[in-house]
Coordinates of C-alpha atoms and ligand atoms in Angstrom, one line a residue:
M1 CA 61.3 141.4 168.0
T2 CA 58.9 138.6 167.6
D3 CA 55.3 139.6 166.8
Y4 CA 55.3 142.7 164.5
G5 CA 51.5 142.7 164.5
S6 CA 51.3 143.3 168.2
M7 CA 53.7 146.3 168.2
T8 CA 52.6 150.0 168.5
L9 CA 53.2 152.2 165.5
D10 CA 56.0 154.0 167.4
E11 CA 57.7 150.8 168.2
K12 CA 57.5 149.7 164.6
V13 CA 59.1 153.0 163.4
S14 CA 61.9 152.8 166.0
F15 CA 62.6 149.2 164.9
L16 CA 62.7 150.2 161.2
K17 CA 65.2 152.9 162.0
H18 CA 67.7 150.2 162.9
V19 CA 67.2 148.4 159.6
R20 CA 70.1 149.4 157.3
I21 CA 67.9 149.7 154.2
F22 CA 65.8 152.4 155.9
A23 CA 68.7 154.4 157.5
D24 CA 68.2 157.3 155.0
T25 CA 64.4 157.2 155.1
G26 CA 62.6 160.1 156.8
E27 CA 60.4 159.5 159.8
V28 CA 57.2 160.4 158.0
F29 CA 57.8 157.8 155.4
L30 CA 58.9 155.2 157.9
L31 CA 55.5 155.8 159.5
S32 CA 53.7 155.1 156.2
L33 CA 56.0 152.1 155.5
A34 CA 55.3 150.7 159.0
T35 CA 51.6 150.4 158.0
V36 CA 52.3 148.3 154.9
L37 CA 55.0 145.9 156.2
Q38 CA 53.6 142.5 157.0
G39 CA 54.9 140.4 159.8
V40 CA 55.8 136.7 158.8
K41 CA 56.5 133.8 161.1
A42 CA 58.4 130.8 159.9
K43 CA 59.2 127.3 161.4
P44 CA 62.7 125.9 161.4
Q45 CA 63.8 124.6 157.9
Q46 CA 60.9 126.3 156.2
T47 CA 61.6 127.5 152.7
I48 CA 60.9 131.2 152.3
L49 CA 62.1 131.7 148.7
K50 CA 62.7 129.1 146.1
K51 CA 65.3 129.6 143.3
G52 CA 63.7 130.2 139.9
E53 CA 60.3 131.2 141.2
P54 CA 59.0 134.7 140.5
G55 CA 59.6 137.3 143.3
D56 CA 57.4 140.2 144.3
A57 CA 58.6 141.1 147.8
M58 CA 61.7 141.8 150.0
Y59 CA 62.2 140.3 153.4
I60 CA 63.8 141.8 156.5
V61 CA 65.0 139.3 159.2
T62 CA 63.7 140.5 162.6
S63 CA 64.5 137.3 164.5
G64 CA 66.3 134.0 163.8
T65 CA 68.7 132.9 161.0
V66 CA 68.3 131.9 157.4
R67 CA 70.7 130.3 154.9
I68 CA 70.9 131.5 151.3
H69 CA 71.6 128.4 149.2
D70 CA 71.5 126.7 145.8
G71 CA 70.5 123.2 146.4
S72 CA 72.8 121.8 149.1
H73 CA 75.4 124.5 148.4
V74 CA 75.2 127.3 151.1
L75 CA 76.1 130.7 149.8
S76 CA 75.7 132.7 153.0
R77 CA 73.8 133.0 156.3
L78 CA 71.7 136.1 157.3
T79 CA 70.4 137.1 160.7
V80 CA 68.6 140.0 162.4
N81 CA 68.4 143.3 160.4
D82 CA 69.7 141.6 157.2
V83 CA 67.5 141.7 154.2
F84 CA 67.0 139.3 151.3
G85 CA 65.0 139.1 148.1
E86 CA 65.6 142.9 147.5
Y87 CA 66.0 142.4 143.7
A88 CA 62.3 141.8 143.6
L89 CA 61.8 145.4 144.6
I90 CA 63.5 146.5 141.4
D91 CA 62.4 144.0 138.8
D92 CA 60.1 141.0 138.5
G93 CA 62.8 138.5 137.6
S94 CA 62.9 135.1 139.2
R95 CA 64.7 134.4 142.5
S96 CA 68.5 133.9 142.1
A97 CA 68.8 131.6 145.1
S98 CA 66.7 129.8 147.7
V99 CA 66.3 130.9 151.3
T100 CA 65.5 128.5 154.2
T101 CA 65.2 129.1 157.9
E102 CA 67.7 127.5 160.2
E103 CA 65.5 128.0 163.3
E104 CA 62.1 129.6 164.1
S105 CA 62.4 133.0 162.5
Y106 CA 60.4 136.2 162.0
F107 CA 60.5 138.5 159.0
L108 CA 59.0 141.8 157.7
R109 CA 57.7 141.5 154.2
L110 CA 57.7 144.6 151.8
R111 CA 55.8 144.0 148.6
R112 CA 57.1 145.6 145.4
E113 CA 53.8 147.3 144.8
D114 CA 53.8 149.1 148.3
F115 CA 57.5 150.0 147.8
E116 CA 57.0 151.5 144.4
N117 CA 54.0 153.6 145.7
R118 CA 56.2 155.2 148.4
L119 CA 59.5 155.5 146.4
A120 CA 58.4 158.6 144.5
D121 CA 57.7 160.4 147.7
D122 CA 61.0 159.6 149.5
P123 CA 64.4 159.7 147.7
G124 CA 65.9 158.4 151.0
L125 CA 64.1 155.1 150.4
A126 CA 65.7 154.7 147.0
R127 CA 69.1 155.6 148.4
G128 CA 68.7 152.9 151.1
I129 CA 67.8 150.2 148.7
M130 CA 70.7 151.3 146.4
K131 CA 73.1 151.0 149.3
V132 CA 72.0 147.4 150.0
L133 CA 72.5 146.6 146.3
V134 CA 75.9 148.2 146.1
H135 CA 76.9 146.3 149.3
R136 CA 75.8 143.1 147.7
M137 CA 77.8 144.0 144.5
R138 CA 80.9 144.6 146.6
D139 CA 80.5 141.2 148.3
M140 CA 80.2 139.7 144.9
N141 CA 83.3 141.4 143.6
E142 CA 85.2 140.1 146.6
L143 CA 83.9 136.6 145.9
E144 CA 84.9 137.0 142.2
E145 CA 88.4 138.0 143.2
K146 CA 88.6 135.0 145.5
L147 CA 87.3 132.7 142.8
A148 CA 89.8 134.1 140.3
K149 CA 92.7 133.4 142.7
S150 CA 91.5 129.8 143.4
Y151 CA 91.0 129.4 139.6
I152 CA 94.7 130.3 139.1
K153 CA 95.7 127.9 141.8
I154 CA 93.6 125.1 140.3
Q155 CA 95.0 125.9 136.9
K156 CA 98.5 125.5 138.2
Q157 CA 97.6 122.2 139.9
K158 CA 96.0 121.0 136.7
E159 CA 99.2 121.8 134.8
A160 CA 101.3 119.9 137.4
I161 CA 98.9 116.9 137.1
E162 CA 99.1 117.0 133.3
E163 CA 102.9 117.0 133.5
Q164 CA 102.8 114.0 135.8
N165 CA 100.3 112.3 133.5
Q166 CA 102.6 112.9 130.6
S167 CA 105.5 111.3 132.3
I168 CA 103.3 108.3 133.4
K169 CA 102.1 107.9 129.9
E170 CA 105.7 108.0 128.5
A171 CA 106.7 105.3 131.1
K172 CA 103.7 103.2 130.1
D173 CA 104.5 103.5 126.4
K174 CA 108.0 102.4 127.1
M175 CA 106.9 99.4 129.1
E176 CA 104.4 98.4 126.4
E177 CA 107.1 98.6 123.8
Q178 CA 109.4 96.5 126.0
N179 CA 106.6 94.1 126.6
F180 CA 105.9 93.8 122.9
D181 CA 109.6 93.1 122.2
L182 CA 109.5 90.4 124.9
L183 CA 106.4 88.8 123.4
H184 CA 107.8 89.0 120.0
L185 CA 111.0 87.4 121.2
N186 CA 109.2 84.7 123.0
E187 CA 107.1 84.0 119.9
E188 CA 110.3 83.8 117.8
K189 CA 111.8 81.4 120.3
N190 CA 108.8 79.1 120.4
H191 CA 108.6 79.1 116.6
L192 CA 112.2 78.2 116.3
L193 CA 111.8 75.5 118.8
S194 CA 108.8 74.0 116.9
V195 CA 110.8 74.1 113.7
V196 CA 113.9 72.5 115.2
V197 CA 112.0 69.9 117.1
H198 CA 109.9 69.0 114.1
G199 CA 113.1 68.7 112.0
L200 CA 114.5 66.3 114.6
K201 CA 111.4 64.2 115.1
N202 CA 111.1 62.7 111.6
P203 CA 114.6 61.3 111.2
L204 CA 114.5 60.1 114.8
T205 CA 111.2 58.2 114.2
S206 CA 112.7 56.6 111.1
S207 CA 115.9 55.6 112.9
L208 CA 113.9 54.2 115.9
T209 CA 111.8 52.1 113.5
M210 CA 114.9 50.7 111.7
I211 CA 116.8 49.9 114.8
D212 CA 113.8 48.1 116.1
M213 CA 113.6 46.1 112.9
M214 CA 117.3 45.2 113.1
L215 CA 116.9 44.1 116.7
N216 CA 113.9 41.9 115.9
D217 CA 115.2 40.3 112.7
P218 CA 118.2 38.0 113.4
E219 CA 118.6 37.4 109.6
K220 CA 119.5 41.1 108.9
A221 CA 122.1 41.6 111.7
C222 CA 124.6 39.4 113.5
E223 CA 124.6 39.3 117.3
E224 CA 127.4 41.9 117.6
H225 CA 125.6 44.3 115.4
R226 CA 122.4 43.7 117.3
D227 CA 124.3 44.6 120.5
Y228 CA 125.5 47.9 118.9
A229 CA 121.9 48.5 117.7
G230 CA 120.7 48.0 121.3
I231 CA 123.1 50.8 122.4
I232 CA 122.0 53.1 119.6
L233 CA 118.3 52.3 120.4
N234 CA 119.0 53.4 124.0
S235 CA 120.5 56.7 122.9
L236 CA 117.8 57.4 120.4
Q237 CA 115.1 56.7 123.0
R238 CA 116.8 59.2 125.3
M239 CA 116.8 61.8 122.5
N240 CA 113.2 61.1 121.7
K241 CA 112.2 61.6 125.3
M242 CA 114.0 64.9 125.4
I243 CA 112.3 66.1 122.2
N244 CA 108.9 65.1 123.6
Q245 CA 109.6 67.1 126.7
I246 CA 110.5 70.2 124.7
L247 CA 107.2 69.7 122.9
D248 CA 105.5 69.9 126.3
I249 CA 102.0 71.3 126.3
N250 CA 103.0 74.5 128.0
V251 CA 105.2 75.5 125.1
I252 CA 102.3 74.9 122.8
E253 CA 99.9 76.9 124.9
S254 CA 102.2 79.9 125.2
K255 CA 102.4 80.0 121.4
V256 CA 98.7 79.5 120.7
Y257 CA 97.9 83.1 121.5
H258 CA 100.1 84.4 118.7
L259 CA 99.5 81.7 116.1
N260 CA 100.5 82.8 112.6
M261 CA 97.8 81.3 110.3
E262 CA 98.2 81.3 106.5
R263 CA 96.7 79.6 103.4
I264 CA 98.2 76.1 103.3
N265 CA 98.3 73.7 100.4
L266 CA 97.3 70.5 102.3
K267 CA 98.1 68.2 99.4
E268 CA 101.7 69.4 99.4
I269 CA 102.0 69.0 103.1
V270 CA 100.8 65.4 103.1
E271 CA 103.1 64.6 100.2
K272 CA 106.0 66.1 102.1
I273 CA 105.4 63.8 105.1
S274 CA 104.8 60.8 102.8
N275 CA 108.2 61.3 101.1
I276 CA 109.9 61.3 104.5
Y277 CA 108.3 58.0 105.5
K278 CA 108.4 56.3 102.1
H279 CA 111.6 54.4 102.9
T280 CA 110.2 53.3 106.3
F281 CA 107.1 52.0 104.7
D282 CA 109.2 49.9 102.3
Q283 CA 111.4 48.7 105.1
K284 CA 108.5 47.6 107.2
D285 CA 106.7 46.1 104.2
I286 CA 103.6 48.2 104.8
D287 CA 101.4 49.0 101.8
F288 CA 101.1 52.8 101.7
R289 CA 98.4 54.5 99.7
L290 CA 97.6 58.1 99.0
S291 CA 94.4 59.7 97.7
L292 CA 94.7 63.5 97.7
E293 CA 92.5 66.3 96.4
D294 CA 94.0 69.7 95.8
L295 CA 92.7 71.5 98.9
H296 CA 93.7 74.5 100.9
A297 CA 92.9 75.7 104.5
E298 CA 93.9 78.5 106.8
L299 CA 96.5 76.9 109.1
N300 CA 99.8 77.2 110.8
E301 CA 102.4 75.3 108.7
V302 CA 104.6 74.0 111.5
Y303 CA 101.5 72.8 113.5
I304 CA 99.8 71.0 110.6
L305 CA 103.1 69.3 109.6
Q306 CA 103.5 68.1 113.2
V307 CA 99.9 66.9 113.4
I308 CA 100.1 64.7 110.2
D309 CA 103.6 63.6 111.1
N310 CA 102.4 62.3 114.5
L311 CA 99.4 60.5 113.0
V312 CA 101.5 58.9 110.3
S313 CA 104.3 57.8 112.6
N314 CA 101.7 56.3 115.0
A315 CA 100.2 54.4 112.0
I316 CA 103.6 53.0 111.2
K317 CA 104.4 52.2 114.8
Y318 CA 101.1 50.2 115.3
T319 CA 100.8 48.5 111.9
P320 CA 102.6 45.2 111.4
A321 CA 104.2 44.1 108.1
G322 CA 101.9 43.1 105.3
K323 CA 99.2 45.5 106.4
T324 CA 98.1 48.9 104.9
V325 CA 98.4 52.6 105.8
S326 CA 96.5 55.2 103.7
I327 CA 96.0 58.9 103.8
D328 CA 92.9 60.4 102.2
L329 CA 92.4 64.2 101.7
V330 CA 88.9 65.1 100.7
S331 CA 86.4 68.0 100.9
K332 CA 83.1 67.4 102.7
N333 CA 80.3 69.9 103.5
G334 CA 82.6 72.9 103.1
K335 CA 85.3 71.3 105.3
V336 CA 88.7 69.7 104.6
L337 CA 88.9 66.1 105.9
I338 CA 92.2 64.3 106.4
E339 CA 92.0 60.6 107.2
V340 CA 95.0 58.7 108.4
K341 CA 93.9 55.0 108.3
D342 CA 95.7 51.8 109.1
T343 CA 94.8 48.1 109.2
G344 CA 97.1 47.6 112.2
I345 CA 96.5 46.4 115.7
G346 CA 93.7 48.9 116.4
I347 CA 92.6 50.4 119.7
P348 CA 90.1 48.7 122.1
R349 CA 86.8 50.5 122.2
Q350 CA 87.0 51.5 125.9
L351 CA 90.3 53.3 125.4
I352 CA 89.2 55.6 122.6
P353 CA 87.5 58.3 124.7
G354 CA 90.7 59.2 126.5
I355 CA 93.0 58.6 123.5
F356 CA 93.9 62.4 123.1
D357 CA 94.6 62.9 126.8
Q358 CA 98.2 63.5 127.9
Y359 CA 100.1 60.4 129.0
E360 CA 97.3 58.1 127.9
R361 CA 99.6 55.5 126.5
K362 CA 97.9 52.2 126.6
K363 CA 99.7 49.2 127.9
H364 CA 98.2 46.7 125.5
H365 CA 100.8 47.2 122.9
L366 CA 103.7 44.8 123.2
Q367 CA 106.1 46.5 121.0
Q368 CA 106.7 49.9 122.6
L369 CA 109.7 51.8 121.2
D370 CA 109.9 54.7 123.6
P371 CA 108.0 53.8 126.8
D372 CA 108.3 57.2 128.4
T373 CA 106.2 59.2 126.0
G374 CA 102.5 59.2 125.2
L375 CA 102.3 62.8 124.2
G376 CA 101.9 62.5 120.5
L377 CA 98.1 62.5 120.3
A378 CA 97.8 65.1 123.1
I379 CA 99.9 67.4 120.9
V380 CA 97.8 66.6 117.9
K381 CA 94.7 67.6 119.8
K382 CA 96.2 70.9 121.1
Y383 CA 97.5 71.9 117.7
V384 CA 94.2 71.1 115.9
D385 CA 92.2 73.0 118.6
A386 CA 94.6 76.0 118.2
M387 CA 93.9 76.0 114.5
N388 CA 90.1 75.8 115.1
G389 CA 89.8 72.3 113.8
R390 CA 88.4 69.0 115.0
V391 CA 90.1 65.6 115.5
W392 CA 88.7 62.3 116.4
C393 CA 89.4 58.6 116.2
E394 CA 87.5 55.5 115.0
S395 CA 89.0 52.2 115.8
E396 CA 88.5 48.6 116.9
A397 CA 91.0 46.2 118.4
E398 CA 92.7 44.0 115.7
K399 CA 90.9 45.8 112.9
G400 CA 92.9 49.0 112.5
S401 CA 92.4 52.6 113.2
S402 CA 91.3 55.8 111.5
F403 CA 92.3 59.3 112.7
F404 CA 90.3 62.1 111.2
V405 CA 91.3 65.8 111.2
E406 CA 88.8 68.4 109.9
F407 CA 89.3 72.1 109.1
D408 CA 87.2 74.9 107.4
L409 CA 88.0 75.0 103.6
S410 CA 89.8 78.2 102.5
Ligands
LIG1 P1 102.8 57.2 121.9 O1 102.5 56.7 120.6 O2 104.0 58.0 122.1 O3 102.5 56.2 123.0 P2 100.5 58.8 121.4 O4 99.8 59.9 122.2 O5 100.9 59.1 120.0 O6 101.7 58.4 122.2 O7 99.5 57.7 121.4 C1 98.8 57.3 122.5 C2 98.4 55.9 122.4 O8 97.3 55.7 121.5 C3 99.4 54.9 122.0 O9 100.2 54.5 123.0 C4 98.6 53.8 121.4 O10 98.2 52.9 122.4 C5 97.4 54.5 120.8 N1 97.5 54.7 119.4 C6 97.8 55.8 118.7 N2 97.8 55.7 117.4 C7 97.5 54.4 117.1 C8 97.3 53.6 116.0 N3 97.4 54.1 114.7 N4 96.9 52.3 116.1 C9 96.8 51.8 117.3 N5 97.0 52.4 118.5 C10 97.3 53.7 118.4

């Protein structure tokens, strides 16, 4: 059926007889219904009903196909002799879903007002509409049952996933625990290494200085003893090289992430280093001066000891007899400033910018005790950076050097 308007009344009635909703309706009433039904023509993809909008009529599909949908989710498809929008015949609530044509389609439209006018005269019409509603309810029950079943299935899958999740989480926790242990162990190892190396470095530097003096002062040692001293110097140099390798920058970097910082009494630290070198200063005939304020900073003890030790041992190394080495500890603009100053051989101006780079040993010094190193100042820089401080150098050839280390006051 395409054009309802062009059909005769008989044709309309015989068509309506095949529509399920009118199966129990008497012929007389079908005749009166036939006069109030309106023929509607729709293009493909035309929206007939929109979810949420008020409804006042029911539609019978006489040709074509429509989809019942909620947004892009299709609930069902209806075709010839099916009806939709029948709830609107009973109440004036809003549409529960949208209806859109799939192709060119034709409908008969029954308005609530016309339906109500005829309902009282024909109980068959009420039965017909009730049948359609019951049918819809059965469909819904079936759907509900299916939903319940898939809900149970989903629930079971969810439980299985949760179980898997739990075991993954347990495995992850265990790995994290092991990882933590490893990190801790590594940290311990690095710490131990720093302590041991630091402990070795001081006596070694003193020994190297003394042997050097023995070798260069014929009055203090006979030739035979100087030969022995040469052998000892060789061994000490090998040990020094090894120690500097252990102090390699990689070791420092791996430790930087887990640095243990604490409130350090800097005066005590400087005094500790000074005591170690007191004898060496006397032996080398270097005038050693201290001027220390009582100051504290948030630092790592092993690192700060190593920093000052490296600067002082350099000062001794590069300062000839009769000259001066001094350490000043002062507070300045909320900072702690340590200055290790010597009146030794100094550093040519052009060499200062790269002085803290690794292996920057400058060849201008004649008296080189351990020619394989050149790490001392690189280590100083790494350690000071790791403790959030600043280090710099001021020097001039022949006029001595000053190394400054600065931290926040605590
Ligand atoms: P090393 O002393 O083992 O060569 P460092 O990194 O400690 O290595 O020092 C790098 C270079 O900086 C030294 O070789 C030396 O040329 C120069 N230097 C460091 N401290 C002083 C100083 N107090 N006086 C003169 N030169 C210095």
